[in-house]
mmCIF file of C-alpha atoms in Angstrom:
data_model
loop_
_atom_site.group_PDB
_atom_site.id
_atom_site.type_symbol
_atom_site.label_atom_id
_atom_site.label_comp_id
_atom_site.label_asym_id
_atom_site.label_seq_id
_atom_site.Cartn_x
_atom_site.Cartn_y
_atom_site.Cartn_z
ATOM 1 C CA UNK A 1 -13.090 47.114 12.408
ATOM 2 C CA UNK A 2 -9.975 45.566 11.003
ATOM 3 C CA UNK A 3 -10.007 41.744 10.583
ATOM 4 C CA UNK A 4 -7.078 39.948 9.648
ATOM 5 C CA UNK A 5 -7.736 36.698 7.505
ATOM 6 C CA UNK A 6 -5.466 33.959 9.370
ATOM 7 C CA UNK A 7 -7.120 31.256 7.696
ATOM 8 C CA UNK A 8 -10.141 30.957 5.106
ATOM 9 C CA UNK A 9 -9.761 27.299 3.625
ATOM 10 C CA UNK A 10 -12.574 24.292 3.921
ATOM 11 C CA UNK A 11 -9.242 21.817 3.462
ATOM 12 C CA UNK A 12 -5.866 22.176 5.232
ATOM 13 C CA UNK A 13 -3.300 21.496 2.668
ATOM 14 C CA UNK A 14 -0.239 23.192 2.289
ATOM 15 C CA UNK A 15 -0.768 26.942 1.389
ATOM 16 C CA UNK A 16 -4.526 26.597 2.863
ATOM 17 C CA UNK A 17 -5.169 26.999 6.875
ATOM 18 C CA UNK A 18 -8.286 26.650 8.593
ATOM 19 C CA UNK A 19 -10.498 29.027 9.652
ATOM 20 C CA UNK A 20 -9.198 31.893 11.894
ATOM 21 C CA UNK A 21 -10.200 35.398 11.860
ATOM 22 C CA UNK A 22 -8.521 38.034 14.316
ATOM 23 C CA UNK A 23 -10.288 40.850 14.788
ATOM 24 C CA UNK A 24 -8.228 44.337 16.312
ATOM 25 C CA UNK A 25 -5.770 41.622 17.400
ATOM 26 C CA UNK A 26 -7.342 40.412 20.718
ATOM 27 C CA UNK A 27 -10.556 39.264 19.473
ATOM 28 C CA UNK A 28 -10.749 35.865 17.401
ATOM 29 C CA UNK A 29 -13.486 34.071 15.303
ATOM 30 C CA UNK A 30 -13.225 30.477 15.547
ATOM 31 C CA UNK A 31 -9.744 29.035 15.675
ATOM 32 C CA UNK A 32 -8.677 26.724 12.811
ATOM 33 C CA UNK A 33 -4.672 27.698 12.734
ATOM 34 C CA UNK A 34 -3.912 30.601 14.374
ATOM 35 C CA UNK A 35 -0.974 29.386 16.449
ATOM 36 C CA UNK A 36 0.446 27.789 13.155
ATOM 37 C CA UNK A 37 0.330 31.945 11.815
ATOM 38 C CA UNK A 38 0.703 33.936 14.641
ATOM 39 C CA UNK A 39 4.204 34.491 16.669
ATOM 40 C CA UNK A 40 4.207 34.006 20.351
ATOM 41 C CA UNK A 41 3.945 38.036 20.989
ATOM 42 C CA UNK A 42 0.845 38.447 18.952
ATOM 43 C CA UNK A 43 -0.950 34.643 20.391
ATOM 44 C CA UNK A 44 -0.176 36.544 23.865
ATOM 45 C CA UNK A 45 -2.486 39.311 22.888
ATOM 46 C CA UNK A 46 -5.622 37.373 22.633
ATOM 47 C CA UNK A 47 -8.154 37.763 24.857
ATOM 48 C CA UNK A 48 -11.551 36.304 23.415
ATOM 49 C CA UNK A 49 -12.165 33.026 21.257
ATOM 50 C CA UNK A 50 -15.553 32.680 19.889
ATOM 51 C CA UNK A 51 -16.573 29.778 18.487
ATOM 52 C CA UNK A 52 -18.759 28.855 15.434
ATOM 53 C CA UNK A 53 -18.995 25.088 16.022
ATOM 54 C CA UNK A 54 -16.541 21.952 17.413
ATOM 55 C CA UNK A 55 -15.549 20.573 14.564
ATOM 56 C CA UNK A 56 -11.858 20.277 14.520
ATOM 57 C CA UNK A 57 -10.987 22.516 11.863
ATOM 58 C CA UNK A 58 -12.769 25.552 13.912
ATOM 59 C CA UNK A 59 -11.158 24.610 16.924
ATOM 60 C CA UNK A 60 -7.543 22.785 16.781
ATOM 61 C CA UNK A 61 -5.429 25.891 17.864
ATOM 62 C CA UNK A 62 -7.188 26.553 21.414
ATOM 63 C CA UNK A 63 -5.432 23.454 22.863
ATOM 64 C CA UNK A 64 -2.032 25.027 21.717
ATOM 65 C CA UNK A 65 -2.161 28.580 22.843
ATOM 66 C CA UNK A 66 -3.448 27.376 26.180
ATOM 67 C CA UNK A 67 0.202 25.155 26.112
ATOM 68 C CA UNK A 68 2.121 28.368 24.810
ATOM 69 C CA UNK A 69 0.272 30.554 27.750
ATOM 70 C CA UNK A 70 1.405 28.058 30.572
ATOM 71 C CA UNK A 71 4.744 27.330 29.205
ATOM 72 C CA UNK A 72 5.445 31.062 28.650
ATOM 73 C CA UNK A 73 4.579 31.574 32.407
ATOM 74 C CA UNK A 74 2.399 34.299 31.842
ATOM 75 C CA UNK A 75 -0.883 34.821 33.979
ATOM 76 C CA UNK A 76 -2.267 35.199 30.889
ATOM 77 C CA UNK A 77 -6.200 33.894 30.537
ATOM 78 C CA UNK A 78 -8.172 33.562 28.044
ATOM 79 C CA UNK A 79 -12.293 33.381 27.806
ATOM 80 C CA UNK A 80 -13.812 30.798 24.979
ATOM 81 C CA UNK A 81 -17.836 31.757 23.906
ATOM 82 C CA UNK A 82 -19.930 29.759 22.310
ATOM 83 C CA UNK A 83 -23.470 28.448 22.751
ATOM 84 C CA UNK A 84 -23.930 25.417 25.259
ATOM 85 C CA UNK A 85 -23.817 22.342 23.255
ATOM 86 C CA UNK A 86 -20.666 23.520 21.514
ATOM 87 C CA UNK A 87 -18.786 24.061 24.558
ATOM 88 C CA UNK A 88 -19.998 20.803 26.094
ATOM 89 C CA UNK A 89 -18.172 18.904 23.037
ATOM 90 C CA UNK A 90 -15.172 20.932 23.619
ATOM 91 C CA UNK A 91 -15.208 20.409 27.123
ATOM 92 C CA UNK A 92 -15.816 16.413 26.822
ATOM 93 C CA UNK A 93 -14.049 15.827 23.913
ATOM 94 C CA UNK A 94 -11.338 18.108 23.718
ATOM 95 C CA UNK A 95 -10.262 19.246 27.490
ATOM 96 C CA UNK A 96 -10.777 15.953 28.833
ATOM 97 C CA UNK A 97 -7.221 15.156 30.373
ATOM 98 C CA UNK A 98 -6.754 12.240 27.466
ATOM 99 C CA UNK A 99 -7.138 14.088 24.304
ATOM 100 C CA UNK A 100 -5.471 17.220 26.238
ATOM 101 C CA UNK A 101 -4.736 18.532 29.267
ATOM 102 C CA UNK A 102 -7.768 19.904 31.109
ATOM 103 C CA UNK A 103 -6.957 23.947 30.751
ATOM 104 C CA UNK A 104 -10.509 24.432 31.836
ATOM 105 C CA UNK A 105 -8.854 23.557 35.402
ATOM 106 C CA UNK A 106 -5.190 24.093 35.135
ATOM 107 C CA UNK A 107 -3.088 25.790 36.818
ATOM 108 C CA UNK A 108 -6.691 25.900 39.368
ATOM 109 C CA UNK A 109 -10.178 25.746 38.806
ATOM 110 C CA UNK A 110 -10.944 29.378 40.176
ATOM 111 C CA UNK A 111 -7.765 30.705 37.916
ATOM 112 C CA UNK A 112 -7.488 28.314 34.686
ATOM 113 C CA UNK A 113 -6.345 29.440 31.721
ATOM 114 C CA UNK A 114 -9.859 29.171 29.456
ATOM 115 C CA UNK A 115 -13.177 29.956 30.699
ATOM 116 C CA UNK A 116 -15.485 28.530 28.770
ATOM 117 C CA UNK A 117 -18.455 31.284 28.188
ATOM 118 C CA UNK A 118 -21.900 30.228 27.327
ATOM 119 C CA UNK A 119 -23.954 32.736 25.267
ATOM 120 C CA UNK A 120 -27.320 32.100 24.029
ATOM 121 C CA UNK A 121 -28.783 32.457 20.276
ATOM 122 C CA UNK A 122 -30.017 35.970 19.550
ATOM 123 C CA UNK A 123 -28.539 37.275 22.949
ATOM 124 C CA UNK A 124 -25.734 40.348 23.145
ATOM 125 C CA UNK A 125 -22.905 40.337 24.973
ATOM 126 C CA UNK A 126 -20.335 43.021 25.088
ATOM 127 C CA UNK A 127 -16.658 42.700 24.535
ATOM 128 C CA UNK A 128 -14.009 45.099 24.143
ATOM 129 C CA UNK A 129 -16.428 47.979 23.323
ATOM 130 C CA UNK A 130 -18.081 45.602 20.814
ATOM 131 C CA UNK A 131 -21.751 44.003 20.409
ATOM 132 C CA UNK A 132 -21.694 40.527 19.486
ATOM 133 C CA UNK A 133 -24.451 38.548 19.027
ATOM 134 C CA UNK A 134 -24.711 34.592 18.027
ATOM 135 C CA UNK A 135 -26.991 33.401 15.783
ATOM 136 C CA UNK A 136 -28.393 29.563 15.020
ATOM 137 C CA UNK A 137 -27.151 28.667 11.341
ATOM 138 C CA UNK A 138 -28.050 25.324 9.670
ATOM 139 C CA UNK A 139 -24.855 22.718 10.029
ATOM 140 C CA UNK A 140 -24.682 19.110 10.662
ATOM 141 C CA UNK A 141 -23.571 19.768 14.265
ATOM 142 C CA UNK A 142 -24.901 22.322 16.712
ATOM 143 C CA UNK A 143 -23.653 26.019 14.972
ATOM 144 C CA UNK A 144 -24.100 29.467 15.328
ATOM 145 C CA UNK A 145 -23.002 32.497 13.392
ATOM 146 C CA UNK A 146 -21.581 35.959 15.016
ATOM 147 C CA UNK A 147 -23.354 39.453 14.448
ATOM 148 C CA UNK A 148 -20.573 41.835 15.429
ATOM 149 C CA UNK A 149 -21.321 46.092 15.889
ATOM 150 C CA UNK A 150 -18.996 48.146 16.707
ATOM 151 C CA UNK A 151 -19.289 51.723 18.026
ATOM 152 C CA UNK A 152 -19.846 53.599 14.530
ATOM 153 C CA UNK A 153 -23.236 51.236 14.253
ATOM 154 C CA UNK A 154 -20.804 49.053 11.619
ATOM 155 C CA UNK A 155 -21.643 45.909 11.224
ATOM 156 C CA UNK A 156 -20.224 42.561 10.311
ATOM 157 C CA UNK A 157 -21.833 39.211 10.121
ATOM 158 C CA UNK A 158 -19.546 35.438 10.056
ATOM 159 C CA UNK A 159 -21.703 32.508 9.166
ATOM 160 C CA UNK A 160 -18.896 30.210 10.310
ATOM 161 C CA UNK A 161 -19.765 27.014 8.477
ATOM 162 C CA UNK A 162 -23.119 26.889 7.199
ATOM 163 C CA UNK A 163 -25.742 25.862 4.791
ATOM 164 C CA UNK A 164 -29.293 26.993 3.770
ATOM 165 C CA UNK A 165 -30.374 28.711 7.008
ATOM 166 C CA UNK A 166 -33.626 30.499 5.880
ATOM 167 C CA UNK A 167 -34.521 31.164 10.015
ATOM 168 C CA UNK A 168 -31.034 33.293 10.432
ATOM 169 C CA UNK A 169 -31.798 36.190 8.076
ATOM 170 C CA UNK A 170 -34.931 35.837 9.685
ATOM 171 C CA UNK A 171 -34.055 36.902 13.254
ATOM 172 C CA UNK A 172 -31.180 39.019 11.685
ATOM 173 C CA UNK A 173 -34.060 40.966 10.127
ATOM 174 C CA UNK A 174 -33.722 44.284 8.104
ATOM 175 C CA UNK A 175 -30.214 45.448 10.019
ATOM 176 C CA UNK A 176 -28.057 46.575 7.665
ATOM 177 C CA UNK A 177 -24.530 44.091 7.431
ATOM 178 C CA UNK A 178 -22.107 46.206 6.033
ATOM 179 C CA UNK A 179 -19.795 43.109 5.603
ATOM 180 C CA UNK A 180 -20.908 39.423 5.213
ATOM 181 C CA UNK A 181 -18.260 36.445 5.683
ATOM 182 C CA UNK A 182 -20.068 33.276 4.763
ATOM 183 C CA UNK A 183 -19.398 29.883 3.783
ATOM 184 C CA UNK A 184 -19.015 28.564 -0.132
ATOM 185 C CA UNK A 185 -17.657 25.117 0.206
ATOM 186 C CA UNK A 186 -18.298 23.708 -2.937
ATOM 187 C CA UNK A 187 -19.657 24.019 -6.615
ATOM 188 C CA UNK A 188 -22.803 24.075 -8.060
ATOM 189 C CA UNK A 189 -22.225 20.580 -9.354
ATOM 190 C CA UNK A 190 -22.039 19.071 -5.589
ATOM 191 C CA UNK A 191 -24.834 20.807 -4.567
ATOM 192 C CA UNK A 192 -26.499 17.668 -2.746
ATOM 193 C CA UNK A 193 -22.789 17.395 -1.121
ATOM 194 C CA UNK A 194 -23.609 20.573 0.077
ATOM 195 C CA UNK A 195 -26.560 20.193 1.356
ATOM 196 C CA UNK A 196 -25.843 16.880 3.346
ATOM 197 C CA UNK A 197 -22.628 18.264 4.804
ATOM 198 C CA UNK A 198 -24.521 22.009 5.989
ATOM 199 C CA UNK A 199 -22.452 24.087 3.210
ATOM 200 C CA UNK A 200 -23.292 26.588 0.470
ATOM 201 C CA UNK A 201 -22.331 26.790 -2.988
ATOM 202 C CA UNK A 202 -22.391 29.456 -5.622
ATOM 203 C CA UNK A 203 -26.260 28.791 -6.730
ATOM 204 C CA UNK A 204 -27.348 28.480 -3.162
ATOM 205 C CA UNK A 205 -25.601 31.492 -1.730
ATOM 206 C CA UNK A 206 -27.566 33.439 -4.532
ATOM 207 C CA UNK A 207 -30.335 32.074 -3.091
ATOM 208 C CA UNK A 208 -29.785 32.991 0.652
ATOM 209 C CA UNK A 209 -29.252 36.372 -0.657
ATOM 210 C CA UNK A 210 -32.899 36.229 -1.688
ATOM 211 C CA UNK A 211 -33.850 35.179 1.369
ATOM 212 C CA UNK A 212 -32.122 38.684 3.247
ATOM 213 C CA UNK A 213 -34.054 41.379 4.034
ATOM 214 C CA UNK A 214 -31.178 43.707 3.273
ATOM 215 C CA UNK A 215 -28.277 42.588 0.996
ATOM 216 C CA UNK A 216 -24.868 42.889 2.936
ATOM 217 C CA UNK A 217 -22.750 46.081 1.338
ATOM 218 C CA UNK A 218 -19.721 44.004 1.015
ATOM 219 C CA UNK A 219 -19.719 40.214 0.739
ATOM 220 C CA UNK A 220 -16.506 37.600 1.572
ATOM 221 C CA UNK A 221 -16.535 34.164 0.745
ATOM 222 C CA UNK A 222 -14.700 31.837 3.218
ATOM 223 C CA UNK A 223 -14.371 27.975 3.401
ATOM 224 C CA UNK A 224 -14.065 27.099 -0.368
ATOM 225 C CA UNK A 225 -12.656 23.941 -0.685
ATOM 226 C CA UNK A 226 -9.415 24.525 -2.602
ATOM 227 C CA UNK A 227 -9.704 20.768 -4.583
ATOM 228 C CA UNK A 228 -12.840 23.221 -6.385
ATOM 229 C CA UNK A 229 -11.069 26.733 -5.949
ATOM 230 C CA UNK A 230 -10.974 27.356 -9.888
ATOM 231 C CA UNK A 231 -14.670 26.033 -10.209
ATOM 232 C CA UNK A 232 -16.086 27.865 -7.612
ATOM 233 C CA UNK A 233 -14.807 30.916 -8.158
ATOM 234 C CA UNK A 234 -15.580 30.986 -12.393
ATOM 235 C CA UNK A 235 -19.441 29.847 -10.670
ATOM 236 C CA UNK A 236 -19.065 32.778 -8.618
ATOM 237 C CA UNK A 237 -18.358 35.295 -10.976
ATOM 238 C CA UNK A 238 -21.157 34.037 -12.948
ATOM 239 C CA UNK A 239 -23.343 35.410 -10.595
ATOM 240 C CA UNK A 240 -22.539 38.883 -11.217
ATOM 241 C CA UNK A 241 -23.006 40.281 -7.343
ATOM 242 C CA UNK A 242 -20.935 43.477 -6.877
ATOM 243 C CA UNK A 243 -18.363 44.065 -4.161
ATOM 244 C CA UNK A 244 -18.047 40.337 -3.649
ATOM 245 C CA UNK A 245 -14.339 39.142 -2.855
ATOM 246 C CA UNK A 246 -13.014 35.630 -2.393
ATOM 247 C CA UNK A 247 -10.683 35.629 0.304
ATOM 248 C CA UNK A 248 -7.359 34.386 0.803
ATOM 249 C CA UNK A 249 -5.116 33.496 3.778
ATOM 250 C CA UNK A 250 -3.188 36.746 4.468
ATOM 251 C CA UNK A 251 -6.010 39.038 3.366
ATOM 252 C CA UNK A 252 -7.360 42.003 5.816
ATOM 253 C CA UNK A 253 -11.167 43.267 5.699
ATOM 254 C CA UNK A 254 -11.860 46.932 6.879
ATOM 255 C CA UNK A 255 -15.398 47.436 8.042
#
C-alpha cells in the first residue's frame, strides 16, 4: 500500500491542510483539501471517497471535485462511503441545492456524479482488490474509523478523528495493524479539551495503546493542532514508543 499524505493538520492555516489521505491514487480517506493539492489529472483519477465523519474539515473538497468532474465534461463518477448518519448530514447539509448543488442528482438521478454508499460498522466491503472495514470510534458526532487489508494480509488502520474509544480495539481484536494513523490533537495539558472535543493527546494515546490487543508495527500521528505542534511532539517523544512518526503534509507511508 502506498498512501500519500495530502493533508494531516487539526487547523487549516497556511502550510497546514486538512485531512486527506490518497491511497494508490484512486482511493481517498476522508477529504479535507485534496482539490487544493491535487492537479486536475490526478482529482480525475479518483474513484472512492470514504468518509470518517461530516465535519467540514473531513469533507470540504467533495463539493469541488464533483464541480471540476462536471465542468471538465467527463462521465466521470465517483462513489462516497460512509456509515448512515454521516451520509445523511452530507446529504442534508451539504448537497442540498443551497449550500451546493445537489451532485447526488446531477446531471440525473440514475447517472449523478456521487453515490453516496452506506456501509455498516464492523462490515467488509471490497474495493479495488482491497478489504475495508469501518469501525465506530468515540467523536462528538457520529464517526467511524477504516480497517484497510490488502492482498499480502497488510494491514492499515485510520482512526479519522477520535478520542478514547476503548470498544474499537475491542472489535478490532488481536489482528495484527501493521500501520496505525490516529488522531493527537492536542497536549497533555488540554487533556479535558480533548476529551470534550473526541481527541487524543500524547498521555491518552499511550493509554489506548494499552487498551490494544496487539500494538500496531508502525504508528502515524495525524490531526495535531499546529498552535501545539512543538508541545506535542517534545510530549510525544517523551513517551519513548518506537517506529512512531509525526506526519507532515507531503509525506508518503508504505505499508
Amino acid at each position: 500500500m502506498k498512501i500519500k499524505v495530502l493533508g494531516c493538520s487539526g487547523a487549516e492555516i497556511p502550510g497546514h491542510k486538512a485531512p486527506s489521505f490518497l491511497l494508490n491514487d484512486e482511493i481517498m480517506f476522508d477529504a479535507g483539501s485534496f482539490t487544493g493539492v491535487l492537479d486536475e489529472k490526478a482529482q480525475m483519477r479518483i474513484k472512492h471517497i470514504f468518509i470518517t465523519h461530516a465535519h467540514l474539515d473531513h469533507i470540504a473538497s467533495i463539493p469541488f471535485l464533483a464541480d471540476n468532474i462536471i465542468v471538465s465534461e467527463q462521465k466521470k463518477r465517483v462513489s462516497v462511503y460512509s456509515i448512515s448518519p454521516v451520509l445523511k448530514v452530507i446529504k442534508e447539509h451539504l448537497f442540498n441545492s443551497a449550500m451546493w448543488p445537489d451532485f447526488t442528482i446531477i446531471p440525473k438521478p440514475d447517472n449523478a456524479i456521487l453515490s453516496l454508499i452506506k456501509l455498516s460498522a464492523g462490515k467488509v466491503i471490497h474495493v479495488n482488490g482491497y478489504h475495508v472495514t469501518p469501525f465506530e470510534v468515540n467523536h462528538t458526532v457520529p464517526a467511524v474509523g477504516y480497517l484497510v487489508q490488502d492482498n499480502r494480509g497488510k494491514r492499515l488502520f485510520y482512526t479519522g478523528d477520535t478520542g478514547p474509544s476503548a470498544r474499537t480495539w475491542e472489535k478490532i481484536g488481536n489482528r495484527k495493524i501493521d500501520c496505525l494513523i490516529i488522531d493527537v490533537s492536542f497536549p497533555n495539558a488540554h487533556s479535558a479539551m480533548a476529551m470534550r472535543s473526541g481527541h487524543l493527546t500524547p498521555e491518552l494515546l499511550l493509554k489506548e495503546m494499552a487498551r490494544m490487543q496487539q500494538r500496531p508495527q508502525n504508528l502515524c500521528i495525524t490531526h495535531i493542532k499546529p498552535q501545539y505542534s512543538s508541545i506535542i511532539k517534545d510530549e510525544l517523544k517523551d513517551l519513548g514508543i518506537k517506529n512512531l512518526r509525526i506526519l507532515k503534509d507531503g509525506d508518503t507511508i508504505r505499508v
